[in-house]
PDB file of C-alpha atoms in Angstrom:
ATOM      1  CA  MET A   1     -28.486 302.945 213.796  1.00 52.00           C
ATOM      2  CA  ALA A   2     -24.941 302.593 212.409  1.00 51.00           C
ATOM      3  CA  VAL A   3     -23.833 305.023 209.722  1.00 46.00           C
ATOM      4  CA  SER A   4     -20.887 304.433 207.380  1.00 48.00           C
ATOM      5  CA  LYS A   5     -18.259 307.136 207.859  1.00 52.00           C
ATOM      6  CA  ALA A   6     -16.982 306.618 204.314  1.00 52.00           C
ATOM      7  CA  THR A   7     -20.332 307.033 202.563  1.00 48.00           C
ATOM      8  CA  GLY A   8     -22.548 308.716 205.128  1.00 55.00           C
ATOM      9  CA  LEU A   9     -25.206 306.056 204.443  1.00 48.00           C
ATOM     10  CA  LYS A  10     -27.087 304.072 207.051  1.00 55.00           C
ATOM     11  CA  ALA A  11     -26.163 300.381 207.233  1.00 56.00           C
ATOM     12  CA  PRO A  12     -29.484 299.006 205.882  1.00 58.00           C
ATOM     13  CA  THR A  13     -29.345 301.414 202.949  1.00 61.00           C
ATOM     14  CA  LEU A  14     -25.752 300.462 202.163  1.00 50.00           C
ATOM     15  CA  VAL A  15     -26.565 296.736 202.330  1.00 51.00           C
ATOM     16  CA  ALA A  16     -29.560 297.201 200.017  1.00 54.00           C
ATOM     17  CA  MET A  17     -27.436 299.079 197.492  1.00 52.00           C
ATOM     18  CA  LEU A  18     -24.795 296.347 197.527  1.00 52.00           C
ATOM     19  CA  LEU A  19     -27.467 293.673 197.013  1.00 53.00           C
ATOM     20  CA  VAL A  20     -28.920 295.555 194.048  1.00 45.00           C
ATOM     21  CA  ALA A  21     -25.460 295.978 192.543  1.00 46.00           C
ATOM     22  CA  GLY A  22     -24.773 292.264 192.998  1.00 45.00           C
ATOM     23  CA  LEU A  23     -28.049 291.285 191.376  1.00 40.00           C
ATOM     24  CA  PHE A  24     -27.291 293.617 188.461  1.00 37.00           C
ATOM     25  CA  VAL A  25     -23.894 291.986 187.915  1.00 37.00           C
ATOM     26  CA  LEU A  26     -25.432 288.527 188.089  1.00 38.00           C
ATOM     27  CA  GLY A  27     -28.125 289.571 185.629  1.00 41.00           C
ATOM     28  CA  VAL A  28     -25.587 290.909 183.160  1.00 35.00           C
ATOM     29  CA  HIS A  29     -23.485 287.755 183.518  1.00 44.00           C
ATOM     30  CA  GLY A  30     -26.541 285.559 183.024  1.00 50.00           C
ATOM     31  CA  ALA A  31     -27.592 287.487 179.930  1.00 50.00           C
ATOM     32  CA  ASP A  32     -24.038 287.152 178.593  1.00 71.00           C
ATOM     33  CA  ILE A  33     -24.150 283.370 178.992  1.00 77.00           C
ATOM     34  CA  GLU A  34     -27.636 283.228 177.446  1.00 87.00           C
ATOM     35  CA  THR A  35     -26.407 284.887 174.227  1.00 93.00           C
ATOM     36  CA  ALA A  36     -23.008 283.154 174.098  1.00 96.00           C
ATOM     37  CA  ALA A  37     -21.990 279.917 172.394  1.00 97.00           C
ATOM     38  CA  LYS A  38     -20.487 277.159 174.533  1.00 97.00           C
ATOM     39  CA  VAL A  39     -17.666 274.990 173.211  1.00 97.00           C
ATOM     40  CA  ILE A  40     -18.643 271.334 173.573  1.00 97.00           C
ATOM     41  CA  ALA A  41     -15.740 269.892 171.562  1.00 96.00           C
ATOM     42  CA  ALA A  42     -12.427 271.292 170.338  1.00 96.00           C
ATOM     43  CA  ASP A  43      -9.286 269.881 168.815  1.00 95.00           C
ATOM     44  CA  GLY A  44      -6.138 271.226 167.217  1.00 95.00           C
ATOM     45  CA  GLN A  45      -5.686 274.921 166.567  1.00 95.00           C
ATOM     46  CA  VAL A  46      -8.886 276.560 167.808  1.00 97.00           C
ATOM     47  CA  SER A  47      -8.881 280.132 169.096  1.00 98.00           C
ATOM     48  CA  VAL A  48     -11.170 283.070 169.676  1.00 97.00           C
ATOM     49  CA  LEU A  49     -10.150 286.574 168.666  1.00 96.00           C
ATOM     50  CA  ARG A  50     -10.961 288.682 171.718  1.00 94.00           C
ATOM     51  CA  ASN A  51      -9.883 292.305 172.156  1.00 90.00           C
ATOM     52  CA  GLY A  52      -7.249 291.937 169.458  1.00 92.00           C
ATOM     53  CA  GLU A  53      -5.688 288.788 170.946  1.00 95.00           C
ATOM     54  CA  LEU A  54      -6.014 285.106 170.109  1.00 96.00           C
ATOM     55  CA  TRP A  55      -7.164 283.032 173.091  1.00 96.00           C
ATOM     56  CA  VAL A  56      -7.146 279.241 173.081  1.00 96.00           C
ATOM     57  CA  LEU A  57     -10.636 277.694 173.077  1.00 96.00           C
ATOM     58  CA  SER A  58     -11.262 274.588 175.145  1.00 95.00           C
ATOM     59  CA  PRO A  59     -14.420 272.603 175.964  1.00 96.00           C
ATOM     60  CA  ASP A  60     -16.782 274.537 178.261  1.00 95.00           C
ATOM     61  CA  GLY A  61     -15.292 277.833 177.090  1.00 96.00           C
ATOM     62  CA  LEU A  62     -17.604 280.581 175.827  1.00 97.00           C
ATOM     63  CA  VAL A  63     -17.629 282.598 172.621  1.00 97.00           C
ATOM     64  CA  ARG A  64     -19.511 285.844 173.157  1.00 96.00           C
ATOM     65  CA  VAL A  65     -21.450 288.087 170.798  1.00 96.00           C
ATOM     66  CA  GLY A  66     -19.197 289.656 168.164  1.00 96.00           C
ATOM     67  CA  GLU A  67     -16.168 287.431 168.786  1.00 97.00           C
ATOM     68  CA  THR A  68     -14.341 285.622 165.973  1.00 98.00           C
ATOM     69  CA  ILE A  69     -13.600 281.889 165.943  1.00 98.00           C
ATOM     70  CA  VAL A  70     -10.335 281.016 164.171  1.00 98.00           C
ATOM     71  CA  THR A  71      -9.244 277.456 163.326  1.00 98.00           C
ATOM     72  CA  GLY A  72      -5.889 276.337 161.984  1.00 97.00           C
ATOM     73  CA  PRO A  73      -5.211 273.708 159.300  1.00 96.00           C
ATOM     74  CA  GLN A  74      -6.026 270.932 161.792  1.00 94.00           C
ATOM     75  CA  GLY A  75      -8.490 272.807 163.976  1.00 97.00           C
ATOM     76  CA  TYR A  76     -12.073 271.779 164.679  1.00 97.00           C
ATOM     77  CA  ALA A  77     -14.724 272.938 167.145  1.00 98.00           C
ATOM     78  CA  ARG A  78     -18.372 272.265 167.893  1.00 98.00           C
ATOM     79  CA  LEU A  79     -20.325 274.956 169.707  1.00 98.00           C
ATOM     80  CA  GLN A  80     -23.830 275.077 171.139  1.00 97.00           C
ATOM     81  CA  ILE A  81     -26.165 277.989 171.822  1.00 96.00           C
ATOM     82  CA  SER A  82     -28.806 278.262 174.537  1.00 93.00           C
ATOM     83  CA  ASP A  83     -31.661 276.685 172.542  1.00 91.00           C
ATOM     84  CA  GLY A  84     -29.626 273.532 171.827  1.00 92.00           C
ATOM     85  CA  SER A  85     -28.687 274.389 168.241  1.00 94.00           C
ATOM     86  CA  THR A  86     -25.093 273.580 167.296  1.00 96.00           C
ATOM     87  CA  PHE A  87     -22.545 274.535 164.677  1.00 98.00           C
ATOM     88  CA  ASP A  88     -19.284 272.878 163.671  1.00 98.00           C
ATOM     89  CA  VAL A  89     -16.312 274.957 162.538  1.00 98.00           C
ATOM     90  CA  TYR A  90     -13.882 273.036 160.346  1.00 98.00           C
ATOM     91  CA  PRO A  91     -10.160 273.622 159.638  1.00 97.00           C
ATOM     92  CA  SER A  92      -8.791 276.884 158.237  1.00 97.00           C
ATOM     93  CA  SER A  93     -11.960 278.854 159.002  1.00 98.00           C
ATOM     94  CA  ARG A  94     -12.707 282.337 160.262  1.00 98.00           C
ATOM     95  CA  VAL A  95     -16.245 282.828 161.627  1.00 98.00           C
ATOM     96  CA  VAL A  96     -17.799 285.679 163.597  1.00 98.00           C
ATOM     97  CA  PHE A  97     -20.424 284.640 166.141  1.00 98.00           C
ATOM     98  CA  ARG A  98     -23.465 286.935 166.147  1.00 96.00           C
ATOM     99  CA  ALA A  99     -21.723 289.787 164.366  1.00 96.00           C
ATOM    100  CA  ASN A 100     -24.913 291.881 164.577  1.00 94.00           C
ATOM    101  CA  PRO A 101     -25.631 292.461 168.303  1.00 91.00           C
ATOM    102  CA  GLY A 102     -28.866 294.220 167.390  1.00 91.00           C
ATOM    103  CA  ASN A 103     -30.351 291.015 165.945  1.00 93.00           C
ATOM    104  CA  LEU A 104     -29.271 287.757 167.557  1.00 90.00           C
ATOM    105  CA  ARG A 105     -31.044 285.838 164.791  1.00 93.00           C
ATOM    106  CA  ASP A 106     -27.975 286.666 162.679  1.00 96.00           C
ATOM    107  CA  LEU A 107     -26.130 283.625 163.965  1.00 97.00           C
ATOM    108  CA  LEU A 108     -22.865 283.450 162.007  1.00 98.00           C
ATOM    109  CA  GLU A 109     -20.784 285.519 159.613  1.00 98.00           C
ATOM    110  CA  VAL A 110     -18.542 283.109 157.687  1.00 98.00           C
ATOM    111  CA  PHE A 111     -15.596 284.930 156.156  1.00 97.00           C
ATOM    112  CA  LEU A 112     -13.546 281.867 155.225  1.00 98.00           C
ATOM    113  CA  GLY A 113     -13.744 278.106 155.549  1.00 98.00           C
ATOM    114  CA  ASN A 114     -16.552 275.702 156.295  1.00 98.00           C
ATOM    115  CA  VAL A 115     -19.270 275.360 158.923  1.00 98.00           C
ATOM    116  CA  LYS A 116     -22.105 272.914 159.482  1.00 98.00           C
ATOM    117  CA  VAL A 117     -25.179 274.214 161.297  1.00 97.00           C
ATOM    118  CA  HIS A 118     -27.859 272.156 163.017  1.00 96.00           C
ATOM    119  CA  ILE A 119     -30.867 274.188 164.167  1.00 94.00           C
ATOM    120  CA  GLN A 120     -32.939 272.789 167.009  1.00 89.00           C
ATOM    121  CA  THR A 121     -36.656 272.433 166.391  1.00 82.00           C
ATOM    122  CA  TYR A 122     -39.568 272.953 168.759  1.00 75.00           C
ATOM    123  CA  GLY A 123     -42.980 271.577 167.933  1.00 72.00           C
ATOM    124  CA  GLY A 124     -41.685 270.517 164.536  1.00 70.00           C
ATOM    125  CA  ARG A 125     -40.654 274.058 163.631  1.00 74.00           C
ATOM    126  CA  PRO A 126     -37.040 275.271 163.549  1.00 70.00           C
ATOM    127  CA  ASN A 127     -35.884 278.566 164.965  1.00 79.00           C
ATOM    128  CA  HIS A 128     -35.351 281.103 162.202  1.00 88.00           C
ATOM    129  CA  TYR A 129     -31.717 282.125 162.088  1.00 94.00           C
ATOM    130  CA  ARG A 130     -29.547 283.615 159.353  1.00 96.00           C
ATOM    131  CA  VAL A 131     -25.995 282.795 158.312  1.00 97.00           C
ATOM    132  CA  HIS A 132     -24.058 285.392 156.322  1.00 98.00           C
ATOM    133  CA  SER A 133     -21.085 285.184 153.990  1.00 98.00           C
ATOM    134  CA  PRO A 134     -19.408 287.864 151.848  1.00 97.00           C
ATOM    135  CA  THR A 135     -21.725 286.980 148.943  1.00 97.00           C
ATOM    136  CA  ALA A 136     -24.806 285.297 150.438  1.00 97.00           C
ATOM    137  CA  VAL A 137     -27.434 285.430 153.173  1.00 97.00           C
ATOM    138  CA  ILE A 138     -28.770 282.016 154.139  1.00 97.00           C
ATOM    139  CA  ALA A 139     -32.118 282.077 155.946  1.00 95.00           C
ATOM    140  CA  VAL A 140     -32.752 278.942 157.961  1.00 89.00           C
ATOM    141  CA  ARG A 141     -36.030 277.238 157.270  1.00 80.00           C
ATOM    142  CA  GLY A 142     -34.795 273.753 158.060  1.00 74.00           C
ATOM    143  CA  THR A 143     -32.472 271.967 160.410  1.00 86.00           C
ATOM    144  CA  THR A 144     -29.079 270.948 158.991  1.00 96.00           C
ATOM    145  CA  PHE A 145     -27.010 272.633 156.303  1.00 97.00           C
ATOM    146  CA  GLU A 146     -23.420 273.513 155.408  1.00 98.00           C
ATOM    147  CA  VAL A 147     -21.817 276.752 154.273  1.00 98.00           C
ATOM    148  CA  GLY A 148     -18.382 277.060 152.721  1.00 98.00           C
ATOM    149  CA  VAL A 149     -16.540 280.231 151.718  1.00 98.00           C
ATOM    150  CA  GLU A 150     -13.537 280.114 149.404  1.00 97.00           C
ATOM    151  CA  ASP A 151     -10.637 282.563 149.158  1.00 95.00           C
ATOM    152  CA  ASP A 152     -12.377 284.431 146.328  1.00 95.00           C
ATOM    153  CA  THR A 153     -15.564 284.795 148.467  1.00 95.00           C
ATOM    154  CA  VAL A 154     -17.506 282.242 146.393  1.00 97.00           C
ATOM    155  CA  THR A 155     -20.031 280.678 148.779  1.00 98.00           C
ATOM    156  CA  SER A 156     -21.309 277.084 148.670  1.00 97.00           C
ATOM    157  CA  VAL A 157     -24.517 276.094 150.454  1.00 97.00           C
ATOM    158  CA  THR A 158     -25.576 272.460 150.878  1.00 97.00           C
ATOM    159  CA  VAL A 159     -28.721 271.245 152.641  1.00 96.00           C
ATOM    160  CA  ASP A 160     -28.770 267.940 154.505  1.00 96.00           C
ATOM    161  CA  GLU A 161     -32.181 268.263 156.171  1.00 93.00           C
ATOM    162  CA  GLY A 162     -35.045 270.729 155.944  1.00 92.00           C
ATOM    163  CA  LEU A 163     -35.029 273.884 153.838  1.00 93.00           C
ATOM    164  CA  VAL A 164     -32.966 277.062 153.483  1.00 95.00           C
ATOM    165  CA  GLU A 165     -33.457 280.218 151.423  1.00 96.00           C
ATOM    166  CA  VAL A 166     -30.395 281.785 149.828  1.00 97.00           C
ATOM    167  CA  THR A 167     -30.275 285.463 148.867  1.00 96.00           C
ATOM    168  CA  HIS A 168     -27.429 287.198 147.061  1.00 97.00           C
ATOM    169  CA  ARG A 169     -25.827 289.694 149.397  1.00 96.00           C
ATOM    170  CA  LEU A 170     -24.397 291.970 146.697  1.00 96.00           C
ATOM    171  CA  LEU A 171     -26.868 291.778 143.810  1.00 95.00           C
ATOM    172  CA  PRO A 172     -30.671 292.185 143.733  1.00 91.00           C
ATOM    173  CA  GLY A 173     -32.911 289.243 143.032  1.00 92.00           C
ATOM    174  CA  LYS A 174     -35.343 286.741 144.495  1.00 93.00           C
ATOM    175  CA  PRO A 175     -34.195 284.175 147.060  1.00 95.00           C
ATOM    176  CA  VAL A 176     -33.579 280.602 145.986  1.00 95.00           C
ATOM    177  CA  SER A 177     -34.911 277.726 148.100  1.00 95.00           C
ATOM    178  CA  LEU A 178     -32.813 274.602 148.615  1.00 95.00           C
ATOM    179  CA  LEU A 179     -34.211 271.218 149.605  1.00 95.00           C
ATOM    180  CA  PRO A 180     -32.375 268.252 151.162  1.00 95.00           C
ATOM    181  CA  GLY A 181     -29.653 266.963 148.856  1.00 95.00           C
ATOM    182  CA  GLN A 182     -29.424 270.229 146.910  1.00 95.00           C
ATOM    183  CA  SER A 183     -26.515 272.659 146.786  1.00 96.00           C
ATOM    184  CA  LEU A 184     -25.810 276.070 145.300  1.00 96.00           C
ATOM    185  CA  ARG A 185     -22.697 278.140 144.615  1.00 96.00           C
ATOM    186  CA  VAL A 186     -22.993 281.921 144.918  1.00 96.00           C
ATOM    187  CA  PHE A 187     -20.523 284.004 142.928  1.00 96.00           C
ATOM    188  CA  PRO A 188     -19.854 287.665 143.772  1.00 96.00           C
ATOM    189  CA  ASN A 189     -20.533 288.947 140.237  1.00 95.00           C
ATOM    190  CA  ALA A 190     -23.380 286.641 139.135  1.00 94.00           C
ATOM    191  CA  ALA A 191     -27.050 286.852 140.092  1.00 93.00           C
ATOM    192  CA  LEU A 192     -28.678 283.818 141.668  1.00 92.00           C
ATOM    193  CA  ALA A 193     -30.894 283.459 138.609  1.00 79.00           C
ATOM    194  CA  ALA A 194     -27.773 282.436 136.689  1.00 73.00           C
ATOM    195  CA  SER A 195     -26.668 279.928 139.319  1.00 78.00           C
ATOM    196  CA  ARG A 196     -27.565 276.287 138.957  1.00 82.00           C
ATOM    197  CA  ILE A 197     -29.012 274.226 141.787  1.00 89.00           C
ATOM    198  CA  ASP A 198     -27.148 270.931 141.917  1.00 86.00           C
ATOM    199  CA  LYS A 199     -28.014 267.665 143.563  1.00 80.00           C
ATOM    200  CA  THR A 200     -25.340 266.657 145.997  1.00 61.00           C
ATOM    201  CA  SER A 201     -23.686 263.551 144.612  1.00 49.00           C
ATOM    202  CA  ILE A 202     -23.397 260.332 146.567  1.00 50.00           C
ATOM    203  CA  ALA A 203     -19.614 260.675 146.492  1.00 50.00           C
ATOM    204  CA  ILE A 204     -19.790 264.101 148.140  1.00 53.00           C
ATOM    205  CA  ARG A 205     -22.215 262.833 150.772  1.00 52.00           C
ATOM    206  CA  VAL A 206     -19.902 259.930 151.584  1.00 53.00           C
ATOM    207  CA  ALA A 207     -16.922 262.296 151.760  1.00 55.00           C
ATOM    208  CA  ASN A 208     -18.797 264.661 154.092  1.00 55.00           C
ATOM    209  CA  ALA A 209     -19.892 261.780 156.309  1.00 56.00           C
ATOM    210  CA  ALA A 210     -16.290 260.559 156.529  1.00 56.00           C
ATOM    211  CA  ARG A 211     -15.136 264.072 157.383  1.00 51.00           C
ATOM    212  CA  ASP A 212     -17.749 264.397 160.128  1.00 55.00           C
ATOM    213  CA  ALA A 213     -16.700 261.052 161.582  1.00 55.00           C
ATOM    214  CA  LEU A 214     -13.058 262.116 161.485  1.00 57.00           C
ATOM    215  CA  TYR A 215     -13.646 265.409 163.259  1.00 56.00           C
ATOM    216  CA  THR A 216     -16.399 264.499 165.709  1.00 54.00           C
ATOM    217  CA  LEU A 217     -16.338 260.882 166.861  1.00 51.00           C
ATOM    218  CA  PRO A 218     -12.818 260.796 168.366  1.00 52.00           C
ATOM    219  CA  ARG A 219     -13.205 264.192 170.006  1.00 49.00           C
ATOM    220  CA  ILE A 220     -16.579 264.437 171.700  1.00 46.00           C
ATOM    221  CA  GLY A 221     -16.381 263.089 175.217  1.00 44.00           C
ATOM    222  CA  GLY A 222     -12.650 262.605 175.646  1.00 42.00           C
ATOM    223  CA  GLY A 223     -10.772 263.838 172.581  1.00 42.00           C
ATOM    224  CA  ARG A 224      -7.622 265.913 172.596  1.00 43.00           C
ATOM    225  CA  THR A 225      -8.090 269.578 173.410  1.00 38.00           C
ATOM    226  CA  PRO A 226      -5.777 272.554 173.304  1.00 37.00           C
ATOM    227  CA  SER A 227      -4.296 273.653 176.589  1.00 35.00           C
ATOM    228  CA  GLY A 228      -5.887 276.551 178.430  1.00 35.00           C
ATOM    229  CA  SER A 229      -8.553 277.173 181.008  1.00 33.00           C
ATOM    230  CA  PRO A 230     -12.302 277.254 180.220  1.00 34.00           C
ATOM    231  CA  GLY A 231     -13.563 280.555 178.947  1.00 36.00           C
ATOM    232  CA  GLY A 232     -10.513 281.304 176.823  1.00 36.00           C
ATOM    233  CA  GLY A 233      -7.485 280.410 178.936  1.00 33.00           C
ATOM    234  CA  VAL A 234      -4.264 282.309 178.471  1.00 32.00           C
ATOM    235  CA  PRO A 235      -3.812 284.343 175.287  1.00 36.00           C
ATOM    236  CA  THR A 236      -1.417 282.615 172.934  1.00 34.00           C
ATOM    237  CA  ASP A 237       0.137 285.917 171.850  1.00 32.00           C
ATOM    238  CA  THR A 238      -0.867 289.277 170.414  1.00 32.00           C
ATOM    239  CA  GLY A 239      -1.512 288.170 166.852  1.00 38.00           C
ATOM    240  CA  ALA A 240       0.615 285.157 165.947  1.00 40.00           C
ATOM    241  CA  PRO A 241      -1.184 281.981 164.868  1.00 41.00           C
ATOM    242  CA  PRO A 242      -2.067 279.434 167.553  1.00 41.00           C
ATOM    243  CA  PRO A 243       0.506 276.714 168.349  1.00 39.00           C
ATOM    244  CA  PRO A 244       0.307 273.406 166.454  1.00 42.00           C
ATOM    245  CA  PRO A 245      -1.852 270.688 168.008  1.00 39.00           C
ATOM    246  CA  PRO A 246      -0.162 268.018 170.147  1.00 39.00           C
ATOM    247  CA  GLN A 247       0.832 264.901 168.274  1.00 41.00           C
ATOM    248  CA  PRO A 248      -1.014 261.698 169.187  1.00 39.00           C
ATOM    249  CA  THR A 249       0.911 258.960 170.907  1.00 38.00           C
ATOM    250  CA  ASP A 250       2.173 256.268 168.545  1.00 41.00           C
ATOM    251  CA  LYS A 251       0.440 253.181 169.859  1.00 39.00           C
ATOM    252  CA  SER A 252       1.944 251.002 167.127  1.00 40.00           C
ATOM    253  CA  ALA A 253       5.475 251.213 168.584  1.00 40.00           C
ATOM    254  CA  PRO A 254       6.647 247.934 170.188  1.00 44.00           C
ATOM    255  CA  ALA A 255       6.658 247.720 173.964  1.00 43.00           C
ATOM    256  CA  PRO A 256      10.070 247.767 175.705  1.00 44.00           C
ATOM    257  CA  PRO A 257      11.527 244.358 176.648  1.00 48.00           C
ATOM    258  CA  PRO A 258      10.925 243.157 180.200  1.00 47.00           C
ATOM    259  CA  PRO A 259      13.705 243.667 182.758  1.00 46.00           C
ATOM    260  CA  GLY A 260      16.462 241.072 182.628  1.00 50.00           C
ATOM    261  CA  SER A 261      15.753 240.035 179.018  1.00 46.00           C
ATOM    262  CA  ARG A 262      18.946 241.613 177.741  1.00 42.00           C
TER     263      ARG A 262
END
């Protein structure tokens, strides 16, 4: 039986060890994909902060546990996790995906900007995730809701469908439940008991619907995407903001005259 001179191991033993190592790598890679978020639409300035560098995000790219999604003034991205749930990240946002590796139910940490989350349901019951901000913890009990964080860390929560429970992250107190059409602003120095639950006005709903149409309809299935290869592409630099998005072609410009018309 052949014996490797380099390792002193018999050939069957060496082959078995290599197979086990390969299966281990595949298992780790599969687990990584299972816990990651896949980009299904991206436009404008959309990057992921990975190992201290900004990498361009393109459709089919992955955002892994603990990585930060950064969008510029015209950036937008929609991402999907393994159970089919999705979240949209709107312009000028900074969001950490699964910032707590010890509990993957902690879905997002929104430091700045706006996100819209749609939680997939099974058997009529949604998966229970949490979204965090500097001032609030939003426990998902429904399907679709929005979270916005302002520069002063004030957090706005609006429910489109289902139910969410909002808890103040900095001050003690009971959680507040929000139903469809209701919204709540959470201030860093005010308990939830002092916050008023508002009904989302028709004007705001129309504005949000127009925003969603603007950022989603032209992009999903053929919209413009930043350059770069799936999975991150080439790092834009070591800390500078991403490049501006490409400008759309001006289709209103007149066509050139046919040859010989001059």
